[in-house]
Short mmCIF file of C-alpha atoms and ligand atoms in Angstrom, two decimals:
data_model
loop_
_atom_site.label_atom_id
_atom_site.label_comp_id
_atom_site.label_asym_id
_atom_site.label_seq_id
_atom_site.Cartn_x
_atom_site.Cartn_y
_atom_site.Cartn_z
CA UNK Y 709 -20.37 2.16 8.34
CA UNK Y 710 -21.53 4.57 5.72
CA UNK Y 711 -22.45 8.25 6.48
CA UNK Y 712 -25.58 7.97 5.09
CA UNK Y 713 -27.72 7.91 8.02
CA UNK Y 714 -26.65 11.41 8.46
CA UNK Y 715 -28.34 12.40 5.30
CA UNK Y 716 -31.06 10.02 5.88
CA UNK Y 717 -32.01 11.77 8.92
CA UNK Y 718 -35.22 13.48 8.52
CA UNK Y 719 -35.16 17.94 8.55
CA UNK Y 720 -35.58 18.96 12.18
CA UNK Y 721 -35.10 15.07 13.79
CA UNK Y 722 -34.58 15.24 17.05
CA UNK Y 723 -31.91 12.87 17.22
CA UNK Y 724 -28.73 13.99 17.76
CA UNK Y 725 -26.34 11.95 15.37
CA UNK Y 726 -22.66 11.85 16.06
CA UNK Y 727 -20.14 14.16 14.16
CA UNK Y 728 -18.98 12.50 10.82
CA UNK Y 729 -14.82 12.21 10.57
CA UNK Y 730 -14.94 15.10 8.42
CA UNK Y 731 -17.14 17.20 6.83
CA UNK Y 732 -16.41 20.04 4.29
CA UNK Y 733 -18.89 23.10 3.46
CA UNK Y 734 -19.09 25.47 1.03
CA UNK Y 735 -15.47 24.89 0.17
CA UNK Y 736 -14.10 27.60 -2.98
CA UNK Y 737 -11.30 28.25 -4.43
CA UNK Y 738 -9.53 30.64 -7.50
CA UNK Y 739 -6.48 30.82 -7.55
CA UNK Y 740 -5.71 34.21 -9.70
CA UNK Y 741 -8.12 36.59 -9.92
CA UNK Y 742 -9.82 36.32 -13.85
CA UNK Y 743 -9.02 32.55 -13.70
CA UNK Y 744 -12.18 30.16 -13.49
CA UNK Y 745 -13.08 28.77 -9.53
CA UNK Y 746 -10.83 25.66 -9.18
CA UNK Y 747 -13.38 24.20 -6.87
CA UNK Y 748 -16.83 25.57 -6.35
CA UNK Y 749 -18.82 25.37 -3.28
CA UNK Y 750 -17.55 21.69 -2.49
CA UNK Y 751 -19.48 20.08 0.77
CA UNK Y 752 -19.87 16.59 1.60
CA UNK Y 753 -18.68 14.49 4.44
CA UNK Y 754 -17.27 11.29 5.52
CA UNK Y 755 -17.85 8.65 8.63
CA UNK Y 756 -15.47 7.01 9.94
CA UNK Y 757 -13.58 3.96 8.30
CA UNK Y 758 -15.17 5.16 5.26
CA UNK Y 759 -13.27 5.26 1.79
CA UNK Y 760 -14.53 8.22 -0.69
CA UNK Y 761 -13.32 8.37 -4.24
CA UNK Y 762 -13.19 12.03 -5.63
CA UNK Y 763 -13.41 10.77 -9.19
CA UNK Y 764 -13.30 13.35 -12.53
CA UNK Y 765 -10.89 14.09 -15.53
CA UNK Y 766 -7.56 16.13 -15.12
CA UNK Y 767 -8.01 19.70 -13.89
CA UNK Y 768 -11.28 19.43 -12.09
CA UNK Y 769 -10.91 20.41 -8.81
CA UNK Y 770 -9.86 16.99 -7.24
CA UNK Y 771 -6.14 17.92 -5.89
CA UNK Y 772 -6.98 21.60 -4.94
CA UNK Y 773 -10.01 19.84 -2.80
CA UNK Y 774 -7.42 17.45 -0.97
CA UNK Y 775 -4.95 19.98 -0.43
CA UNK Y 776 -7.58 22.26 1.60
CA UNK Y 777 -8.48 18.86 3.63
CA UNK Y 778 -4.69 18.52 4.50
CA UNK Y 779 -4.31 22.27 5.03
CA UNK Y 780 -1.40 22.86 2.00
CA UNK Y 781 -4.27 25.62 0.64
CA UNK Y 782 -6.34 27.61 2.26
CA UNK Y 783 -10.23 27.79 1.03
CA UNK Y 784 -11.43 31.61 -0.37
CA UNK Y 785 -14.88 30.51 1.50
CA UNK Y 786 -15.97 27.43 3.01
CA UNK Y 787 -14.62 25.54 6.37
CA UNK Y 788 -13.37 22.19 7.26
CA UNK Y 789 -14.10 20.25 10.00
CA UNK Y 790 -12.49 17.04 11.76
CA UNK Y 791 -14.99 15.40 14.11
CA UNK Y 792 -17.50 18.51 14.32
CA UNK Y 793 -14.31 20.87 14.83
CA UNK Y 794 -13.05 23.74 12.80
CA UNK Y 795 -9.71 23.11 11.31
CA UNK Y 796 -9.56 25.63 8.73
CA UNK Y 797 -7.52 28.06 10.32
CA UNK Y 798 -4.44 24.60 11.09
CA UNK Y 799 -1.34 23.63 9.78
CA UNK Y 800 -1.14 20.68 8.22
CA UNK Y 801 0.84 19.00 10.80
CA UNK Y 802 -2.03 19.79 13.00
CA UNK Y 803 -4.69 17.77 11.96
CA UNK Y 804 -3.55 14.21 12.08
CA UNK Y 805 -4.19 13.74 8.41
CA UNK Y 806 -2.10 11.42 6.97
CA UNK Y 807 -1.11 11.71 3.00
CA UNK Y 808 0.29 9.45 0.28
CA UNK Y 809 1.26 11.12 -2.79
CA UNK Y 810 2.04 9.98 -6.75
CA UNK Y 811 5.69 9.88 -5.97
CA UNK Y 812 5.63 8.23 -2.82
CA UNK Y 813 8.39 10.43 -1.19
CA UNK Y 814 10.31 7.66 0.61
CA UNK Y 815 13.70 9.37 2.29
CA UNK Y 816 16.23 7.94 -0.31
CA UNK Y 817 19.25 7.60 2.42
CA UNK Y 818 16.60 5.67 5.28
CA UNK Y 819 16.33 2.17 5.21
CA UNK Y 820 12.71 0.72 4.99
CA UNK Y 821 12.54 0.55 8.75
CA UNK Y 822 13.89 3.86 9.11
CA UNK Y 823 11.30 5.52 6.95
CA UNK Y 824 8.42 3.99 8.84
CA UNK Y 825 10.39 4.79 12.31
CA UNK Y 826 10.30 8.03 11.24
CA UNK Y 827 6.39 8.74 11.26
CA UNK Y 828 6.09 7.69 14.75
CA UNK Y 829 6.91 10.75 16.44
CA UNK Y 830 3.92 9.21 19.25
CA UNK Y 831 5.91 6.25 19.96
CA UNK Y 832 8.80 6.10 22.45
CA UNK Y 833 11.88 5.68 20.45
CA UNK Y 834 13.01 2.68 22.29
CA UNK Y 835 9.92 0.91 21.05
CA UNK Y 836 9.89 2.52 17.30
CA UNK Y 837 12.13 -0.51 15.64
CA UNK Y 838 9.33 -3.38 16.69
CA UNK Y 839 6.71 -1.21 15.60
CA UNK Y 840 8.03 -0.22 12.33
CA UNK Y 841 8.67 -4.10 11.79
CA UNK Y 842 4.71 -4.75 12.92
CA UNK Y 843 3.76 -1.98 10.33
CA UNK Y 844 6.24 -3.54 7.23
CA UNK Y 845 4.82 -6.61 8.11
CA UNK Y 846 1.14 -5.63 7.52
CA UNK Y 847 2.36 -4.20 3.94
CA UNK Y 848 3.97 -7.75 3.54
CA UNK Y 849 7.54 -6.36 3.81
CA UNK Y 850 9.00 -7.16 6.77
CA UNK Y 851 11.35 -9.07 4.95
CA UNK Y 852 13.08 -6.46 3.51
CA UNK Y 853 13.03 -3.49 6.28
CA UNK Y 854 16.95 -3.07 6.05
CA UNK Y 855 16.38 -2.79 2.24
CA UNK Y 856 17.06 1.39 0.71
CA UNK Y 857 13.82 2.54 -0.79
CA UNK Y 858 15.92 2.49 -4.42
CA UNK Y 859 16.41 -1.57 -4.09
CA UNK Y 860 12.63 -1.85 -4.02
CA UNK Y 861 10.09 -2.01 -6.80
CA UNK Y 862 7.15 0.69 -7.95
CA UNK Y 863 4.53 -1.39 -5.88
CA UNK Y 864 6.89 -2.08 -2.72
CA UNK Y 865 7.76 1.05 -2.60
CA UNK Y 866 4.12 1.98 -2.40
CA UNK Y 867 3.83 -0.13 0.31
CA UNK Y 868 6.22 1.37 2.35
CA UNK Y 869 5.22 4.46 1.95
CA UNK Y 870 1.28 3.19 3.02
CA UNK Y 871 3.13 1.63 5.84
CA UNK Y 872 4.77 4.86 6.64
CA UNK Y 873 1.30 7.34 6.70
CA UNK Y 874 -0.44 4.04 8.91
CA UNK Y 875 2.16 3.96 10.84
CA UNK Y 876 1.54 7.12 11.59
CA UNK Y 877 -1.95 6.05 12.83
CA UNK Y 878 -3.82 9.08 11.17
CA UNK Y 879 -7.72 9.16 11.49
CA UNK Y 880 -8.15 10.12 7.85
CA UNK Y 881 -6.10 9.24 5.31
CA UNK Y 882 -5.99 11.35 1.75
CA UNK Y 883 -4.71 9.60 -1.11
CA UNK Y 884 -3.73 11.33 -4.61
CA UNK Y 885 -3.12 8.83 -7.18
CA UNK Y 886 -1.45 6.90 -5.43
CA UNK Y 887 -1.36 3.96 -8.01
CA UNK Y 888 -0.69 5.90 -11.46
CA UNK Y 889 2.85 5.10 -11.63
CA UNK Y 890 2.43 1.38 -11.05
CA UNK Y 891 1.88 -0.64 -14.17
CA UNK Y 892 -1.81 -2.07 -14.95
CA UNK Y 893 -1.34 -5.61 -13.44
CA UNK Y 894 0.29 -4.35 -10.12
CA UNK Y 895 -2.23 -1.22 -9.49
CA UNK Y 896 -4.69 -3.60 -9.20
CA UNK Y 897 -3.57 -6.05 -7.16
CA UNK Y 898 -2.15 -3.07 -4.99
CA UNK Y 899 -4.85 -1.29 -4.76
CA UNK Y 900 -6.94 -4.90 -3.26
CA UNK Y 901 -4.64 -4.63 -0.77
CA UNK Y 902 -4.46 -1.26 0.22
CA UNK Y 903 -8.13 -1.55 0.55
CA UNK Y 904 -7.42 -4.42 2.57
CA UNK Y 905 -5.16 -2.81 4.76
CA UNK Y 906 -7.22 0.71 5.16
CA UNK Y 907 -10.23 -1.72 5.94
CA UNK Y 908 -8.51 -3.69 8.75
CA UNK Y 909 -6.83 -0.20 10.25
CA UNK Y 910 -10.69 1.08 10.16
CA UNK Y 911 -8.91 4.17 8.74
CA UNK Y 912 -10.95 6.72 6.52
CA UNK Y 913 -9.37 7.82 3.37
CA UNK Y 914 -9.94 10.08 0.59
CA UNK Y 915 -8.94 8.56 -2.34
CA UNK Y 916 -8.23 10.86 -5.97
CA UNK Y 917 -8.38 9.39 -8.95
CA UNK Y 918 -9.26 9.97 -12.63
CA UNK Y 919 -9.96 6.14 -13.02
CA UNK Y 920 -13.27 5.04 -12.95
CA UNK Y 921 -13.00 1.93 -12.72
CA UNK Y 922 -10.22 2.22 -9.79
CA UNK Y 923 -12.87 4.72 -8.01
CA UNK Y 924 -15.64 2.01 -8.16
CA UNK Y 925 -13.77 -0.59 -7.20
CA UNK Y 926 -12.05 0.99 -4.11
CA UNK Y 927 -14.17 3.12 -2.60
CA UNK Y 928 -17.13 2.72 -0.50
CA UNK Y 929 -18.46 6.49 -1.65
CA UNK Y 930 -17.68 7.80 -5.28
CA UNK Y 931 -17.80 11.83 -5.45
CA UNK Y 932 -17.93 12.58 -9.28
CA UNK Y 933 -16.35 16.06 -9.70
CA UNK Y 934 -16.46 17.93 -12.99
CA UNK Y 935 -15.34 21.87 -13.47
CA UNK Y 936 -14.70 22.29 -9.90
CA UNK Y 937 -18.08 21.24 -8.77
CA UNK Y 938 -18.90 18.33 -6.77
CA UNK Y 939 -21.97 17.11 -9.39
CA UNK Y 940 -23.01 13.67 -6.85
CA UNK Y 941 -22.10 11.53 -4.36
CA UNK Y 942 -23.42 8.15 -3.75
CA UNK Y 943 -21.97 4.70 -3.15
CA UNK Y 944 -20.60 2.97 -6.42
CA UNK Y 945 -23.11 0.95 -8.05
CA UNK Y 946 -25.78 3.83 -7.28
CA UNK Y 947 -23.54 6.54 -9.23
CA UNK Y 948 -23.14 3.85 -11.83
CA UNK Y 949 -26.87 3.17 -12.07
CA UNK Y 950 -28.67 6.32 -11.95
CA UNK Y 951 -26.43 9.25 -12.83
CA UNK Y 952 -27.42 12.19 -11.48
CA UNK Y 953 -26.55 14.00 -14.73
CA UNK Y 954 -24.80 13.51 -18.24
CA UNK Y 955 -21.52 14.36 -17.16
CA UNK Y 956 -22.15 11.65 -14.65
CA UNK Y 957 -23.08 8.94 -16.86
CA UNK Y 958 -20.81 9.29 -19.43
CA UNK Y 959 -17.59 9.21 -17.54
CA UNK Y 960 -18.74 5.91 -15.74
CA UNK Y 961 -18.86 3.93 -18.75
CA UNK Y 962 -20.89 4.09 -21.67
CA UNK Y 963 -24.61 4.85 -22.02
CA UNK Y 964 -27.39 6.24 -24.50
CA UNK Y 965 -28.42 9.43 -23.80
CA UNK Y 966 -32.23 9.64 -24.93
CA UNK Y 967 -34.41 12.73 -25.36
CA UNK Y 968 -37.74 11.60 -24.25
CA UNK Y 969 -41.23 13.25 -23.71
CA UNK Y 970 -42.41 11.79 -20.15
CA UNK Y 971 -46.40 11.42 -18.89
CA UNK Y 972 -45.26 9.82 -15.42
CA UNK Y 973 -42.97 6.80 -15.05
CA UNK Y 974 -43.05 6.33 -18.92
CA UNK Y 975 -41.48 8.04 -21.69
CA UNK Y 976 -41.57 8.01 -25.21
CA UNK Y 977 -38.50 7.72 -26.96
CA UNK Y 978 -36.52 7.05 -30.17
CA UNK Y 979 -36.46 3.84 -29.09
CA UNK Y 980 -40.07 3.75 -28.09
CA UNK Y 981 -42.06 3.97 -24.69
CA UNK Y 982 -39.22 3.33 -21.82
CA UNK Y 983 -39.86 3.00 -18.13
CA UNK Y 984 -38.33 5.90 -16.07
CA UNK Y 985 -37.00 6.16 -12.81
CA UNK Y 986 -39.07 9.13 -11.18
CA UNK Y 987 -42.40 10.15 -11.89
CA UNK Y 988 -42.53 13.27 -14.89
CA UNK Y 989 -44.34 15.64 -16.98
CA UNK Y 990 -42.98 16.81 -20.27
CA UNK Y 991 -39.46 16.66 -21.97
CA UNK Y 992 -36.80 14.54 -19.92
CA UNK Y 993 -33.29 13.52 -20.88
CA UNK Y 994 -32.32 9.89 -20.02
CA UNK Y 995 -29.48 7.54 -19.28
CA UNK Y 996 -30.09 3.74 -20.47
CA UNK Y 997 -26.94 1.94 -20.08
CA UNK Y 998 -26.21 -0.65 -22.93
CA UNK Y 999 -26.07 -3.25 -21.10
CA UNK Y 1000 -29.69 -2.61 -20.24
CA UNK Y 1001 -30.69 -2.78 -24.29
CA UNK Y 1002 -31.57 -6.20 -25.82
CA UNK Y 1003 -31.06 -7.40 -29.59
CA UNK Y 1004 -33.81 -9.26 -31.23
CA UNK Y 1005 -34.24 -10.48 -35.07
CA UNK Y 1006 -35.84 -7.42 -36.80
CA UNK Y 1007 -39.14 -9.27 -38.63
CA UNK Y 1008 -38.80 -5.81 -41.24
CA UNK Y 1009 -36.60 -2.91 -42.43
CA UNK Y 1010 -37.66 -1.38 -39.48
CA UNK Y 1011 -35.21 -2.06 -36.88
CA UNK Y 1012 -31.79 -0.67 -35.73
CA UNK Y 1013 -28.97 -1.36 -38.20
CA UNK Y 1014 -25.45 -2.62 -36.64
CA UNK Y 1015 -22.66 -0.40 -37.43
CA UNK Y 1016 -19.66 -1.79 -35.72
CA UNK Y 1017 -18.91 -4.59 -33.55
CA UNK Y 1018 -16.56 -5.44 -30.56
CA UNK Y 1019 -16.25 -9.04 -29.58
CA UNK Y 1020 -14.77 -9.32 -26.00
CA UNK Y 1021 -14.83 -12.29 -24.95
CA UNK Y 1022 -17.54 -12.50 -22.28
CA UNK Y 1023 -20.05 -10.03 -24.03
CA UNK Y 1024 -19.90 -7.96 -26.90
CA UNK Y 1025 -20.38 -4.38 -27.93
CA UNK Y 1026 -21.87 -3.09 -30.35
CA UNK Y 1027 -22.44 0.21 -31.94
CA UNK Y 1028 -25.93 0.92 -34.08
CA UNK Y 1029 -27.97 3.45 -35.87
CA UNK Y 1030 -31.65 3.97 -36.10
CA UNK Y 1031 -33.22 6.86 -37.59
CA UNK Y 1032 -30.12 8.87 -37.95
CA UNK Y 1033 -28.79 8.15 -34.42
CA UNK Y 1034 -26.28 6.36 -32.43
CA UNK Y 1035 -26.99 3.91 -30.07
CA UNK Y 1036 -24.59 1.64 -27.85
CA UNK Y 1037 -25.45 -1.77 -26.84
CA UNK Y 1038 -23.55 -4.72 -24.96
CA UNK Y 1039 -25.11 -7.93 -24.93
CA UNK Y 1040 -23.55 -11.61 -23.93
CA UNK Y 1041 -21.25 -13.79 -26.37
CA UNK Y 1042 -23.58 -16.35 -27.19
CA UNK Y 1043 -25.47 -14.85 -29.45
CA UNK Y 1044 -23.72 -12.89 -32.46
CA UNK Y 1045 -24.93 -10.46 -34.55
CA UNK Y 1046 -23.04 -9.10 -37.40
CA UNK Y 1047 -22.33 -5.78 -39.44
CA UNK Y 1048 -25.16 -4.53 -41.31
CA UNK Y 1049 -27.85 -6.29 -39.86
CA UNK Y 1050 -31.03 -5.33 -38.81
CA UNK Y 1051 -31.91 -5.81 -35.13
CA UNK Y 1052 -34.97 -4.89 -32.89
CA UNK Y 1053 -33.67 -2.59 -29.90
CA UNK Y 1054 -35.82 -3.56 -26.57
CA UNK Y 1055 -34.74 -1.03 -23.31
CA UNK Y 1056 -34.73 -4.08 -20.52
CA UNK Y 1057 -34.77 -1.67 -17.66
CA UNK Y 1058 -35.69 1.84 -16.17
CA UNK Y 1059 -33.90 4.37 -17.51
CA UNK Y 1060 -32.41 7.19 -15.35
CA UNK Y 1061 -33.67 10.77 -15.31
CA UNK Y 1062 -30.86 13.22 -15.93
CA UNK Y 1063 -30.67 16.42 -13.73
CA UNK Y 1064 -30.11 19.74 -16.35
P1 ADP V 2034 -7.28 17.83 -10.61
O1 ADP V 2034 -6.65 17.37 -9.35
O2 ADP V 2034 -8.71 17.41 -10.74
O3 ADP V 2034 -6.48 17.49 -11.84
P2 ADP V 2034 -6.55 20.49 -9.73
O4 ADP V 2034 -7.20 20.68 -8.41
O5 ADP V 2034 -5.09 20.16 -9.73
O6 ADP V 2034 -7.37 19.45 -10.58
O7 ADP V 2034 -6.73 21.82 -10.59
C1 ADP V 2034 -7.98 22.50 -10.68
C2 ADP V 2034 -7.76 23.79 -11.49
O8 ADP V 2034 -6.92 24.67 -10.77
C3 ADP V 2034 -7.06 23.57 -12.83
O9 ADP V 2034 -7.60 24.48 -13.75
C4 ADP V 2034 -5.61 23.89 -12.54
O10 ADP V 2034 -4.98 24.37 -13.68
C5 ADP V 2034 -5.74 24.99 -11.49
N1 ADP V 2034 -4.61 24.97 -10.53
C6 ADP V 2034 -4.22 23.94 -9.75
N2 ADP V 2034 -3.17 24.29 -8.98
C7 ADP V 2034 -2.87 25.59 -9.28
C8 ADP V 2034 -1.91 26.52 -8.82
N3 ADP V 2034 -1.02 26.18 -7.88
N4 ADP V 2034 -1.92 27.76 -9.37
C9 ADP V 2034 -2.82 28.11 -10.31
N5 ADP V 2034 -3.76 27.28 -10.78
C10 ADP V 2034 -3.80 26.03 -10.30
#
């Protein structure tokens, strides 16, 4: 269940479509007066069960955005709402919003049980201990629920404290970095299962991260967020495949970034006529991913000269030059080309037009 259909609607549809989970508008935020807007007329919104990704480099915007979700900050302009309702003006304790920071926050003198117990002010207390083991059990830790948080590892610990905001039974849960301080192997097999978990709970989260790759692979909507502006939202592989602008692009992975002179879905380019994705007139600026560029044998002089090479395995990357500029280009294993020679560059599909 995406929210989509709420933007698909047509302007002045009759239909009346149900309130997303939450919705944001117009959100702002400075913190000192003479410092830059920490987030700048922010809006989207979210159905529910859905999993967003607000996904951009350090100091963007992404925390100061979460905290006026959970209520920790209040907005300059702009309003929040939880199912069509104005929650702006709440505390954070009244919005049912559950959180999960870096540090997980476990209390240090609780056992495991204790700390999930603890969330379930909505439960009778007579019936918290069964829950709390139902809830540990989901995370896979049931095992251990007399355990102290400090005889757990990074990851368990994780899960208890994803057991703890669940348990809670929030309707939206906000995540910030919640995996950063696990190592490589275990973020990823944590963050499966988290997804895993949020998906069976049909819980909605808001996920922040500065990792692509973890935004991609997580969430059902990626929100790319760069100098406190919210630049495009769109579901994963459509923000990988056609950027909405260079910011965009680059901090999804690499791509070429062509200056091209368009006369309608083709444009002429240094790498010759390319395909484009929308229909222009004039000077355009374009996104061709490198996986998207083939290497053939150059017959000439002509062609694009290899500069440096990356084997990796399964493909290979490779940097080039032609006519004083870079190009990047990732093409499968089989075939190897080396330093210095001369290839043929052939664009293999549409390339993106870039917004300003
Ligand atoms: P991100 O989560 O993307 O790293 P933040 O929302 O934390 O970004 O920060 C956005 C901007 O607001 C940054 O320039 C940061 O320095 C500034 N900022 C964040 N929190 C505060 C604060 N409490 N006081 C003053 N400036 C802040």
């Amino acid at each position: 269940m995406t929210n989509l259909h709420i933007n698909a609607a047509p302007k002045g549809a009759a239909i009346r479509l149900a309130d997303p989970l939450l919705s944001v508008s117009g959100l702002n935020k400075r913190y000192r007066d003479g410092d830059p807007l920490a987030v700048e007329d922010v809006s989207f919104s979210l159905g529910n069960g859905e999993i967003l990704a607000l996904l951009g480099p350090s100091g963007c915007g992404k925390s100061t955005t979460l905290r006026m979700i959970a209520g920790f900050e209040a907005p300059d302009l702009g309003d929040v709402y939880l199912r069509g309702e104005r929650v702006t003006q709440l505390a954070p304790q009244q919005r049912r919003i559950g959180i999960v920071f870096q540090d997980y926050a476990l209390f240090p003198h609780m056992n495991l049980a204790q700390n999930v117990a603890f969330a379930m002010r909505h439960v009778p207390k007579a019936k918290r201990p069964a829950k709390a083991r139902e809830w540990l059990d989901l995370v896979g830790l049931a095992d251990l629920s007399a355990r102290m948080p400090d005889e757990l590892s990074g990851g368990q610990q994780q899960r208890v404290a994803l057991a703890r905001t669940l348990a809670a039974e929030p309707e939206l849960v906000l995540l910030d970095e919640p995996f950063s301080n696990l190592d490589a192997a275990l973020r990823e097999s944590t963050r499966k299962e988290v997804r895993r978990l949020f998906k069976a709970a049909g819980t909605s989260v808001i996920l922040v991260t500065h990792d692509q790759a973890e935004a991609l692979s997580f969430a059902d909507q990626v929100g790319v967020m760069h100098s406190g502006q919210l630049l495009q939202v769109d579901r994963p592989e459509r923000i990988y495949q056609t950027p909405a602008t260079a910011f965009v692009a680059e901090f999804l992975g690499h791509t070429n970034l062509l200056e091209g002179e368009a006369d309608g879905e083709i444009a002429q380019t240094p790498l010759g006529p390319v395909a484009i994705n929308h229909s222009r007139q004039g000077p355009v600026q374009l996104s061709l991913r490198p996986e998207h560029l083939a290497l053939s044998a150059a017959p000439d002089d002509h062609g694009a000269t290899i500069v440096e090479r990356e084997f990796r395995g399964h493909d290979c990357f490779y940097l080039l030059e032609h006519r004083g500029q870079r190009f990047c280009a990732i093409t499968p294993s089989h075939t190897l080309w080396k330093v210095g020679e001369q290839v043929r560059l052939e664009p293999q599909r549409t390339a993106t037009v870039l917004r300003d």
